[in-house]
Coordinates of C-alpha atoms in Angstrom, one line a residue:
Chain Y
X1 CA 31.0 19.8 0.0
X2 CA 29.2 19.7 -3.3
X3 CA 27.7 16.5 -4.5
X4 CA 30.1 16.2 -7.5
X5 CA 33.2 16.1 -5.2
X6 CA 31.5 13.6 -2.9
X7 CA 30.8 11.5 -6.0
X8 CA 34.4 11.8 -7.2
X9 CA 35.9 10.9 -3.8
X10 CA 33.7 7.8 -3.5
X11 CA 34.6 6.8 -7.0
X12 CA 38.3 6.9 -6.3
X13 CA 37.9 4.2 -3.7
X14 CA 36.3 1.8 -6.1
X15 CA 38.5 -1.1 -6.9
X16 CA 36.3 -3.1 -9.2
X17 CA 35.8 -2.0 -12.8
X18 CA 32.6 -1.3 -14.6
X19 CA 31.0 1.4 -12.4
X20 CA 30.5 3.9 -15.2
X21 CA 29.3 1.4 -17.7
X22 CA 26.8 -0.3 -15.4
X23 CA 25.6 3.0 -14.0
X24 CA 25.1 4.3 -17.6
X25 CA 23.2 1.2 -18.7
X26 CA 21.0 1.0 -15.6
X27 CA 20.1 4.7 -15.7
X28 CA 19.3 4.7 -19.4
X29 CA 17.2 1.6 -19.0
X30 CA 15.4 2.7 -15.9
X31 CA 14.6 6.1 -17.5
X32 CA 13.4 4.7 -20.7
X33 CA 11.4 1.7 -19.5
X34 CA 10.2 2.8 -16.0
X35 CA 10.3 6.5 -15.5
X36 CA 9.4 7.9 -19.0
X37 CA 6.1 6.0 -19.3
X38 CA 5.2 7.0 -15.7
X39 CA 5.6 10.7 -16.5
X40 CA 3.1 10.3 -19.3
X41 CA 0.5 9.7 -16.5
X42 CA 1.3 13.1 -15.0
X43 CA 1.1 14.7 -18.4
X44 CA -2.3 13.3 -19.0
X45 CA -3.5 14.3 -15.6
X46 CA -2.3 17.8 -16.0
X47 CA -4.9 18.3 -18.7
X48 CA -7.7 17.9 -16.2
X49 CA -8.8 20.6 -13.8
X50 CA -9.0 19.7 -10.1
X51 CA -12.8 19.7 -10.3
X52 CA -12.8 17.4 -13.3
X53 CA -10.3 15.1 -11.7
X54 CA -12.4 14.9 -8.5
X55 CA -15.6 14.3 -10.5
X56 CA -14.1 11.3 -12.3
X57 CA -12.5 9.6 -9.2
X58 CA -15.6 10.2 -7.0
X59 CA -18.2 9.0 -9.6
X60 CA -20.6 6.7 -7.9
X61 CA -19.8 3.6 -10.0
X62 CA -16.0 4.1 -9.5
X63 CA -16.4 4.5 -5.7
X64 CA -18.4 1.3 -5.6
X65 CA -15.5 -0.4 -7.4
X66 CA -13.0 0.9 -4.8
X67 CA -15.2 -0.6 -2.0
X68 CA -15.5 -4.0 -3.8
X69 CA -11.7 -4.1 -4.6
X70 CA -10.6 -3.1 -1.1
X71 CA -13.0 -5.4 0.7
X72 CA -12.2 -8.4 -1.4
X73 CA -8.5 -7.7 -1.2
X74 CA -8.7 -7.4 2.6
X75 CA -10.5 -10.7 2.9
X76 CA -8.1 -12.4 0.5
X77 CA -5.1 -11.0 2.5
X78 CA -6.5 -12.2 5.9
X79 CA -7.3 -15.6 4.5
X80 CA -3.8 -15.9 3.2
X81 CA -2.3 -14.7 6.5
X82 CA -3.9 -17.7 8.2
X83 CA -3.3 -20.2 5.4
X84 CA 0.2 -18.9 4.6
X85 CA 1.2 -19.1 8.3
X86 CA -0.1 -22.6 8.5
X87 CA 1.7 -23.7 5.3
X88 CA 5.0 -22.0 6.4
X89 CA 4.8 -23.8 9.7
X90 CA 4.0 -27.2 8.2
X91 CA 6.7 -26.9 5.6
X92 CA 9.4 -25.8 8.1
X93 CA 8.6 -27.8 11.2
X94 CA 7.5 -31.2 10.0
X95 CA 8.7 -34.0 7.7
X96 CA 6.2 -36.0 5.8
X97 CA 6.0 -37.8 2.4
X98 CA 5.3 -35.4 -0.4
X99 CA 6.6 -32.4 1.4
X100 CA 8.9 -31.3 -1.4
X101 CA 6.0 -31.4 -3.9
X102 CA 3.8 -29.4 -1.5
X103 CA 6.6 -26.8 -1.2
X104 CA 6.9 -26.5 -5.0
X105 CA 3.1 -26.3 -5.3
X106 CA 3.1 -23.1 -3.1
X107 CA 4.7 -21.1 -6.0
X108 CA 2.1 -22.2 -8.5
X109 CA 0.0 -19.0 -8.4
X110 CA 3.2 -17.0 -9.3
X111 CA 4.1 -19.3 -12.2
X112 CA 0.6 -19.8 -13.6
X113 CA -0.5 -16.9 -15.9
X114 CA -3.3 -14.9 -14.3
X115 CA -5.7 -15.4 -17.2
X116 CA -5.3 -19.2 -16.9
X117 CA -6.0 -19.0 -13.2
X118 CA -9.0 -16.8 -14.0
X119 CA -10.8 -19.0 -16.5
X120 CA -10.0 -22.1 -14.4
X121 CA -11.5 -20.7 -11.2
X122 CA -14.5 -19.3 -13.1
X123 CA -15.2 -22.7 -14.7
X124 CA -14.7 -24.6 -11.5
X125 CA -17.0 -22.4 -9.4
X126 CA -19.7 -21.6 -11.9
X127 CA -23.1 -23.2 -11.3
X128 CA -22.2 -26.0 -13.7
X129 CA -18.7 -26.5 -12.5
X130 CA -17.9 -29.3 -10.1
X131 CA -17.1 -27.0 -7.1
X132 CA -20.0 -24.8 -7.9
X133 CA -22.4 -27.7 -7.9
X134 CA -21.0 -28.9 -4.5
X135 CA -21.4 -25.5 -3.0
X136 CA -24.8 -24.6 -4.5
X137 CA -26.9 -26.8 -2.1
X138 CA -25.2 -25.1 0.8
X139 CA -26.4 -21.8 -0.5
X140 CA -22.9 -20.6 -1.3
X141 CA -22.5 -18.7 -4.6
X142 CA -19.0 -18.0 -5.6
X143 CA -18.9 -17.2 -9.3
X144 CA -20.2 -13.7 -10.2
X145 CA -20.2 -12.6 -6.6
X146 CA -17.7 -10.8 -4.4
X147 CA -16.8 -14.2 -2.9
X148 CA -15.4 -15.2 -6.3
X149 CA -13.4 -12.0 -6.5
X150 CA -11.9 -12.6 -3.1
X151 CA -11.2 -16.3 -4.0
X152 CA -9.3 -15.3 -7.2
X153 CA -7.3 -12.6 -5.3
X154 CA -6.5 -15.1 -2.6
X155 CA -5.3 -17.7 -5.2
X156 CA -2.9 -15.3 -6.9
X157 CA -1.4 -14.0 -3.7
X158 CA -0.9 -17.2 -1.6
X159 CA 3.0 -17.3 -2.1
X160 CA 3.6 -13.9 -0.6
X161 CA 2.8 -14.9 3.0
X162 CA 4.3 -18.4 2.8
X163 CA 7.6 -17.2 1.2
X164 CA 8.1 -14.2 3.6
X165 CA 7.3 -16.2 6.8
X166 CA 9.2 -19.4 5.8
X167 CA 12.8 -18.2 6.1
X168 CA 12.2 -16.4 9.4
X169 CA 10.6 -19.5 10.9
X170 CA 13.6 -21.5 9.6
X171 CA 16.0 -19.2 11.4
X172 CA 14.4 -19.4 14.8
X173 CA 16.7 -21.2 17.2
X174 CA 15.6 -24.4 19.0
X175 CA 16.3 -22.7 22.3
X176 CA 13.2 -20.6 21.9
X177 CA 11.0 -23.8 21.9
X178 CA 13.1 -25.3 24.7
X179 CA 12.8 -22.3 27.0
X180 CA 9.0 -22.0 26.4
X181 CA 8.3 -25.7 26.9
X182 CA 10.6 -26.3 29.9
X183 CA 8.8 -23.4 31.7
X184 CA 5.6 -25.4 31.2
X185 CA 3.8 -23.4 28.6
X186 CA 1.3 -25.2 26.4
X187 CA 1.8 -25.4 22.7
X188 CA -0.9 -22.8 22.0
X189 CA 0.4 -20.4 24.6
X190 CA 4.0 -20.8 23.6
X191 CA 3.1 -20.2 20.0
X192 CA 1.1 -17.1 20.7
X193 CA 3.4 -15.5 23.2
X194 CA 6.8 -16.6 22.0
X195 CA 6.8 -17.5 18.3
X196 CA 4.1 -15.2 16.9
X197 CA 5.8 -12.0 18.1
X198 CA 9.0 -13.0 16.3
X199 CA 7.1 -13.9 13.1
X200 CA 5.0 -10.8 13.3
X201 CA 7.1 -8.5 11.0
X202 CA 7.3 -11.1 8.3
X203 CA 3.7 -12.0 8.6
X204 CA 2.5 -8.4 8.3
X205 CA 4.9 -7.7 5.4
X206 CA 3.7 -10.8 3.5
X207 CA 0.1 -10.0 4.2
X208 CA 0.6 -6.4 3.1
X209 CA 2.2 -7.5 -0.1
X210 CA -0.6 -9.9 -0.8
X211 CA -3.1 -7.1 -0.2
X212 CA -1.2 -4.7 -2.6
X213 CA -1.0 -7.4 -5.2
X214 CA -4.7 -8.1 -4.9
X215 CA -5.7 -4.5 -5.3
X216 CA -4.1 -4.5 -8.8
X217 CA -5.0 -8.0 -9.8
X218 CA -6.9 -8.1 -13.1
X219 CA -6.5 -11.3 -15.2
X220 CA -7.5 -13.7 -12.5
X221 CA -10.4 -11.7 -11.2
X222 CA -12.4 -10.4 -14.2
X223 CA -13.5 -13.9 -15.4
X224 CA -15.0 -14.9 -12.1
X225 CA -16.3 -11.5 -11.1
X226 CA -19.2 -11.2 -13.6
X227 CA -18.4 -7.5 -13.8
X228 CA -21.8 -6.1 -12.8
X229 CA -21.7 -2.3 -12.3
X230 CA -22.0 -1.3 -8.6
X231 CA -21.7 -5.0 -7.5
X232 CA -18.8 -6.9 -8.9
X233 CA -16.7 -4.4 -10.8
X234 CA -13.1 -4.0 -9.6
X235 CA -11.2 -0.8 -10.0
X236 CA -8.7 -2.3 -12.6
X237 CA -11.7 -3.1 -14.8
X238 CA -13.0 0.4 -14.5
X239 CA -9.6 1.6 -15.9
X240 CA -9.9 -0.9 -18.7
X241 CA -13.5 0.0 -19.5
X242 CA -12.5 3.7 -19.8
X243 CA -9.6 2.8 -22.1
X244 CA -11.9 0.9 -24.4
X245 CA -14.1 4.0 -24.6
X246 CA -11.0 6.0 -25.5
X247 CA -11.5 8.0 -22.3
X248 CA -7.8 8.3 -21.6
X249 CA -8.2 11.1 -19.1
X250 CA -10.7 9.2 -17.1
X251 CA -8.6 6.0 -17.1
X252 CA -5.5 8.0 -16.0
X253 CA -7.4 9.7 -13.1
X254 CA -8.5 6.3 -11.7
X255 CA -5.1 4.8 -12.4
X256 CA -3.5 7.6 -10.4
X257 CA -5.6 6.6 -7.4
X258 CA -4.7 2.9 -7.6
X259 CA -1.0 3.8 -8.2
X260 CA -0.9 6.2 -5.2
X261 CA -2.6 3.8 -2.9
X262 CA -0.3 0.9 -3.8
X263 CA 2.9 3.0 -3.6
X264 CA 1.9 4.5 -0.3
X265 CA 1.2 1.0 1.1
X266 CA 4.5 -0.3 -0.1
X267 CA 6.3 2.7 1.4
X268 CA 4.4 2.3 4.7
X269 CA 5.4 -1.4 4.8
X270 CA 9.0 -0.6 4.2
X271 CA 9.1 2.1 6.9
X272 CA 7.3 -0.1 9.4
X273 CA 9.7 -2.9 8.8
X274 CA 12.7 -0.6 9.2
X275 CA 11.2 0.8 12.4
X276 CA 10.7 -2.8 13.7
X277 CA 14.2 -3.8 12.9
X278 CA 15.5 -0.7 14.7
X279 CA 13.5 -1.5 17.8
X280 CA 14.8 -5.0 17.8
X281 CA 18.4 -3.9 17.7
X282 CA 18.0 -1.3 20.5
X283 CA 17.6 1.8 18.4
X284 CA 20.4 1.0 16.0
X285 CA 19.4 -0.2 12.5
Chain I
X1 CA 14.0 -32.4 22.2
X2 CA 10.4 -31.9 21.7
X3 CA 9.6 -28.7 19.9
X4 CA 6.4 -26.6 19.9
X5 CA 3.7 -28.3 18.0
X6 CA 5.4 -31.7 18.0
X7 CA 2.7 -33.6 19.9
X8 CA 1.5 -36.3 17.5
X9 CA -2.1 -35.1 17.5
X10 CA -1.2 -31.4 16.8
X11 CA 1.2 -32.5 14.2
X12 CA -1.2 -34.7 12.4
X13 CA -3.9 -32.1 12.6
X14 CA -1.8 -29.3 11.2
X15 CA -0.2 -31.4 8.4
X16 CA -3.7 -32.8 7.5
X17 CA -5.3 -29.3 7.3
X18 CA -2.4 -27.8 5.4
X19 CA -2.3 -30.6 2.8
X20 CA -6.0 -30.7 2.4
X21 CA -6.3 -27.0 1.8
X22 CA -3.4 -26.9 -0.6
X23 CA -4.9 -29.7 -2.6
X24 CA -8.2 -28.0 -2.7
X25 CA -7.0 -24.5 -3.6
X26 CA -3.9 -25.2 -5.6
X27 CA -3.7 -28.7 -7.0
X28 CA -7.4 -29.0 -7.9
X29 CA -7.4 -25.9 -10.3
X30 CA -4.2 -27.3 -11.9
X31 CA -5.9 -30.7 -12.5
X32 CA -9.1 -28.9 -13.8
X33 CA -7.1 -27.2 -16.5
X34 CA -5.9 -30.5 -18.1
X35 CA -9.3 -32.2 -17.4
X36 CA -11.1 -29.4 -19.4
X37 CA -8.5 -29.4 -22.2
X38 CA -9.0 -33.2 -22.7
X39 CA -12.7 -33.2 -21.9
X40 CA -13.7 -33.9 -25.5
X41 CA -11.0 -36.4 -26.2
X42 CA -7.4 -36.1 -27.4
X43 CA -8.5 -35.7 -31.0
X44 CA -10.2 -32.3 -30.3
X45 CA -7.3 -31.3 -28.2
X46 CA -5.0 -31.7 -31.2
X47 CA -7.4 -30.0 -33.5
X48 CA -7.6 -27.0 -31.1
X49 CA -3.9 -27.0 -30.8
X50 CA -3.2 -27.0 -34.5
X51 CA -5.8 -24.2 -35.1
X52 CA -4.3 -21.5 -37.3
X53 CA -4.9 -18.7 -34.7
X54 CA -3.6 -20.8 -31.8
X55 CA -0.4 -21.5 -33.7
X56 CA -0.1 -17.8 -34.5
X57 CA -0.6 -16.9 -30.8
X58 CA 2.1 -19.5 -29.8
X59 CA 4.4 -18.0 -32.4
X60 CA 3.9 -14.4 -31.2
X61 CA 4.2 -15.4 -27.5
X62 CA 7.6 -17.1 -28.2
X63 CA 8.8 -14.2 -30.3
X64 CA 8.0 -11.8 -27.5
X65 CA 9.8 -14.0 -24.9
X66 CA 12.8 -14.3 -27.2
X67 CA 13.1 -10.6 -27.5
X68 CA 12.5 -9.6 -23.9
X69 CA 14.5 -12.2 -22.1
X70 CA 18.0 -11.2 -23.4
X71 CA 17.4 -7.5 -22.8
X72 CA 16.2 -8.0 -19.2
X73 CA 19.0 -10.5 -18.6
X74 CA 21.7 -8.0 -19.6
X75 CA 19.9 -5.2 -17.6
X76 CA 19.5 -7.4 -14.6
X77 CA 23.2 -8.4 -14.5
X78 CA 24.3 -4.7 -14.8
X79 CA 21.9 -3.6 -12.1
X80 CA 22.9 -6.4 -9.7
X81 CA 26.6 -5.6 -10.4
X82 CA 26.0 -1.9 -9.8
X83 CA 24.1 -2.1 -6.5
X84 CA 26.1 -5.0 -4.9
X85 CA 29.6 -3.9 -5.9
X86 CA 29.5 -0.2 -5.5
X87 CA 28.4 2.4 -2.9
X88 CA 26.9 5.5 -4.5
X89 CA 24.3 8.1 -3.6
X90 CA 20.9 7.1 -4.7
X91 CA 21.6 3.3 -4.5
X92 CA 18.6 2.6 -2.2
X93 CA 16.3 4.8 -4.3
X94 CA 17.4 2.8 -7.4
X95 CA 16.6 -0.5 -5.7
X96 CA 13.1 0.8 -4.7
X97 CA 12.4 2.1 -8.2
X98 CA 13.1 -1.2 -9.7
X99 CA 10.4 -2.8 -7.6
X100 CA 7.7 -0.5 -9.0
X101 CA 6.6 -3.1 -11.7
X102 CA 5.8 -5.5 -8.8
X103 CA 3.5 -3.0 -7.1
X104 CA 1.9 -1.5 -10.2
X105 CA -1.3 -3.0 -11.5
X106 CA -0.7 -4.6 -14.9
X107 CA -3.6 -2.5 -16.4
X108 CA -1.9 0.7 -15.1
X109 CA 1.4 -0.5 -16.6
X110 CA -0.3 -0.9 -20.0
X111 CA -2.0 2.4 -19.6
X112 CA 1.1 4.5 -19.1
X113 CA 2.7 3.0 -22.2
X114 CA -0.5 3.7 -24.2
X115 CA -0.4 7.3 -23.0
X116 CA 3.2 7.7 -24.1
X117 CA 3.3 5.8 -27.4
X118 CA -0.3 5.9 -28.5
X119 CA -1.4 8.2 -31.3
X120 CA -2.3 11.0 -28.9
X121 CA 0.9 10.6 -26.7
X122 CA 3.8 13.0 -27.2
X123 CA 6.2 10.3 -28.5
X124 CA 3.4 8.4 -30.2
X125 CA 2.2 11.5 -32.0
X126 CA 5.7 12.1 -33.4
X127 CA 6.1 8.4 -34.4
X128 CA 2.7 8.5 -36.1
X129 CA 3.9 11.3 -38.2
X130 CA 6.7 9.0 -39.3
X131 CA 4.4 6.1 -39.9
X132 CA 5.7 4.1 -37.0
X133 CA 3.1 2.3 -34.9
X134 CA 4.1 0.9 -31.6
X135 CA 0.8 0.4 -29.8
X136 CA -1.7 -2.2 -31.0
X137 CA 1.3 -3.9 -32.7
X138 CA 4.0 -6.3 -31.5
X139 CA 6.5 -3.6 -30.4
X140 CA 4.0 -2.4 -27.9
X141 CA 3.7 -5.9 -26.4
X142 CA 7.5 -6.1 -26.2
X143 CA 7.7 -2.8 -24.4
X144 CA 5.1 -3.6 -21.7
X145 CA 6.6 -7.1 -21.3
X146 CA 10.0 -5.5 -20.7
X147 CA 8.3 -3.3 -18.1
X148 CA 6.6 -6.0 -16.1
X149 CA 9.6 -8.4 -16.2
X150 CA 12.5 -6.0 -15.6
X151 CA 13.0 -6.7 -11.9
X152 CA 13.1 -10.6 -12.0
X153 CA 16.7 -11.3 -12.9
X154 CA 18.1 -8.6 -10.6
X155 CA 15.9 -9.7 -7.7
X156 CA 17.4 -13.2 -7.9
X157 CA 21.0 -12.0 -8.3
X158 CA 21.1 -9.1 -5.7
X159 CA 20.7 -11.2 -2.5
X160 CA 23.2 -13.8 -3.7
X161 CA 25.8 -11.4 -4.9
X162 CA 25.5 -9.4 -1.7
X163 CA 26.0 -12.6 0.4
X164 CA 29.0 -13.7 -1.7
X165 CA 30.7 -10.3 -1.4
X166 CA 33.3 -8.9 -3.7
X167 CA 36.5 -10.5 -2.4
X168 CA 37.0 -13.0 -5.2
X169 CA 36.5 -10.2 -7.8
X170 CA 38.9 -7.9 -5.9
X171 CA 41.5 -10.6 -5.9
X172 CA 41.1 -11.0 -9.6
X173 CA 41.6 -7.2 -10.0
X174 CA 44.9 -7.4 -8.0
X175 CA 46.0 -10.2 -10.3
X176 CA 45.4 -7.8 -13.2
X177 CA 42.4 -9.3 -14.8
X178 CA 40.3 -7.1 -17.1
X179 CA 36.7 -6.3 -16.3
X180 CA 35.1 -8.7 -18.7
X181 CA 37.5 -11.5 -17.7
X182 CA 36.5 -11.0 -14.1
X183 CA 32.9 -11.2 -14.9
X184 CA 33.3 -14.3 -17.1
X185 CA 35.7 -16.2 -15.0
X186 CA 34.9 -15.2 -11.4
X187 CA 31.4 -13.7 -11.2
X188 CA 29.5 -15.7 -13.7
X189 CA 30.3 -19.2 -12.4
X190 CA 29.2 -18.1 -8.9
X191 CA 25.8 -16.7 -10.1
X192 CA 25.0 -19.0 -13.0
X193 CA 22.2 -20.9 -11.2
X194 CA 20.5 -17.8 -9.8
X195 CA 20.8 -16.3 -13.2
X196 CA 19.2 -19.3 -14.8
X197 CA 16.3 -19.1 -12.4
X198 CA 15.9 -15.4 -13.0
X199 CA 15.6 -16.1 -16.7
X200 CA 13.1 -18.9 -16.1
X201 CA 11.0 -16.5 -14.0
X202 CA 11.3 -13.8 -16.6
X203 CA 10.2 -16.3 -19.2
X204 CA 7.2 -17.4 -17.2
X205 CA 5.9 -13.9 -16.7
X206 CA 6.7 -12.8 -20.3
X207 CA 4.8 -15.7 -21.7
X208 CA 1.9 -15.3 -19.2
X209 CA 1.4 -11.5 -18.9
X210 CA -2.3 -10.7 -19.5
X211 CA -3.4 -7.3 -18.1
X212 CA -0.7 -5.1 -19.4
X213 CA -0.6 -6.8 -22.8
X214 CA -4.4 -6.7 -23.3
X215 CA -4.3 -2.9 -22.9
X216 CA -1.7 -2.3 -25.6
X217 CA -2.3 -5.2 -28.0
X218 CA -5.7 -4.5 -29.6
X219 CA -6.1 -8.4 -29.7
X220 CA -6.1 -8.7 -33.5
X221 CA -6.6 -12.5 -34.2
X222 CA -3.5 -13.9 -35.8
X223 CA -1.6 -10.7 -35.4
X224 CA -1.3 -9.2 -32.0
X225 CA -2.9 -12.0 -30.0
X226 CA -0.6 -13.6 -27.5
X227 CA -1.4 -17.0 -25.9
X228 CA -3.0 -15.5 -22.7
X229 CA -5.1 -13.2 -24.8
X230 CA -6.1 -16.1 -27.0
X231 CA -7.2 -18.0 -23.9
X232 CA -9.6 -15.1 -23.1
X233 CA -10.8 -14.8 -26.7
X234 CA -11.8 -18.4 -27.0
X235 CA -13.3 -18.4 -23.5
X236 CA -15.5 -15.4 -24.5
X237 CA -16.5 -17.3 -27.6
X238 CA -17.8 -20.1 -25.4
X239 CA -15.1 -22.4 -26.9
X240 CA -14.2 -23.8 -23.5
X241 CA -12.2 -26.7 -24.7
X242 CA -10.2 -24.5 -27.0
X243 CA -9.6 -22.0 -24.3
X244 CA -8.4 -24.7 -21.9
X245 CA -6.2 -26.2 -24.6
X246 CA -4.3 -23.0 -24.8
X247 CA -4.4 -22.7 -21.0
X248 CA -2.9 -26.2 -20.7
X249 CA 0.1 -25.1 -22.7
X250 CA 0.6 -22.1 -20.4
X251 CA 0.1 -24.4 -17.4
X252 CA 2.9 -26.7 -18.7
X253 CA 5.3 -23.7 -18.8
X254 CA 4.2 -23.0 -15.2
X255 CA 4.9 -26.6 -14.2
X256 CA 8.3 -26.4 -15.9
X257 CA 9.1 -23.2 -13.9
X258 CA 8.2 -24.9 -10.6
X259 CA 10.2 -28.0 -11.5
X260 CA 13.2 -25.8 -12.4
X261 CA 13.0 -23.9 -9.2
X262 CA 12.8 -27.1 -7.1
X263 CA 15.7 -28.6 -9.0
X264 CA 17.9 -25.5 -8.6
X265 CA 17.1 -25.3 -4.9
X266 CA 17.9 -28.9 -4.4
X267 CA 21.2 -28.4 -6.1
X268 CA 22.0 -25.4 -3.9
X269 CA 21.1 -27.3 -0.7
X270 CA 23.3 -30.2 -1.7
X271 CA 26.2 -28.0 -2.3
X272 CA 25.7 -26.5 1.1
X273 CA 25.9 -29.9 2.6
X274 CA 29.2 -30.8 0.9
X275 CA 30.8 -27.6 2.1

């Protein structure tokens, strides 16, 4: 059966109006706004030979930026996995005054423009800022080091873990707690052996999203990073620098690496989640 | 029934840690923005606010938001209608595609637009021949803002419309209502709050976008300088109070967004209770 007849057969079953119109609008918009600009990247890259491409993406300074970006993003993601899990737990399981405000506060990093977050963190943690002055005697330097990069990344990606774990935790039935506790398990053991495995997919997905977001973060990071070559330069900044030098080919080559890594990670997260759901339902998805 | 983690000490300890960390990492920066903006008194705050370039940046930012919101609102509704009311090949692919702006680094988003519409790009080259300039001018900012905000409305609508199902609309069809009537009288009342929240999110991001906009804007003072870019410009000029004045405006929009979200959720929860 050809695809056109399949299409026509499915269409005849449609009751609601507007299929053609909405399909048309959506396809036009997606092609113009999403796909067409993305193809320009391929066009730009096709002008490079494989050797030139490799030379750009494996340049020493660029490789250093990958290392810094990935390490800082990984630390930010792990910190958020712990903090996000704690916040989801506190917000779902307990009642206390100010809980609603705390819940609303969790979304602040999504609502606050990244440049605003960037200059605020940079000012607070600089050597003259009030957090910086507190930390300096302890020998902790945040601004203009990789710690600052990780801090900015962690700030912008906090909501991912909280908001993916929260609904799953809300849906866990009381019986799970009852069963674990009546069998005499301690809180810690029950959490680790009974609740954590159920939260695991949501926790990994949230952490993964936080990691992907951190890899691409720009506005929040560049102010606090100090942007020293080989030390505190993130990959997004490398793309930006190449663009300011009108080196479009170089910018595109590095961008293609960032893009490929984030899309692959997203795909892997989706597949892993699908696989997990399948296992949970005995092989049927 | 006692649940896991309900022992008073555990409870107090977990709430205490959670609240303390949230205040330190989330509330403190928010307070710092306003503290810095008013650091030199309210007089200087007003002076900074009424600065010619700050006003131009506010104007441009509002203009961009006013242009992008309606376009992405219409697109988001069409997309949500398409993927929740019809089965067709490629539906999942479409839903994945629409998430791309979430995963793409803002700088990369700006770059792909620059490649296409910049002077050396294949559309930009043609436009240049006809004296039309999109990049380093406001149309470029509109285009990248459309790109980064296009999933927001649909992301709010899709789960809701999926959960509600198509029964009410199908009933309306049987009663002979036209497509537009169905949307206006049946669908819209059901989704209006989610739609409103989608618009608020779109607005927050459209107003606050930095990375993508800074690639395509050229940051010409008074011309292509949006509010977030203006924040950066003043900050680089060591005009900290000025930078935080502009930042405080953006933080107010963020606070409004959070309040609107909490309000809409509270409303939805109350409706659930009455049911």
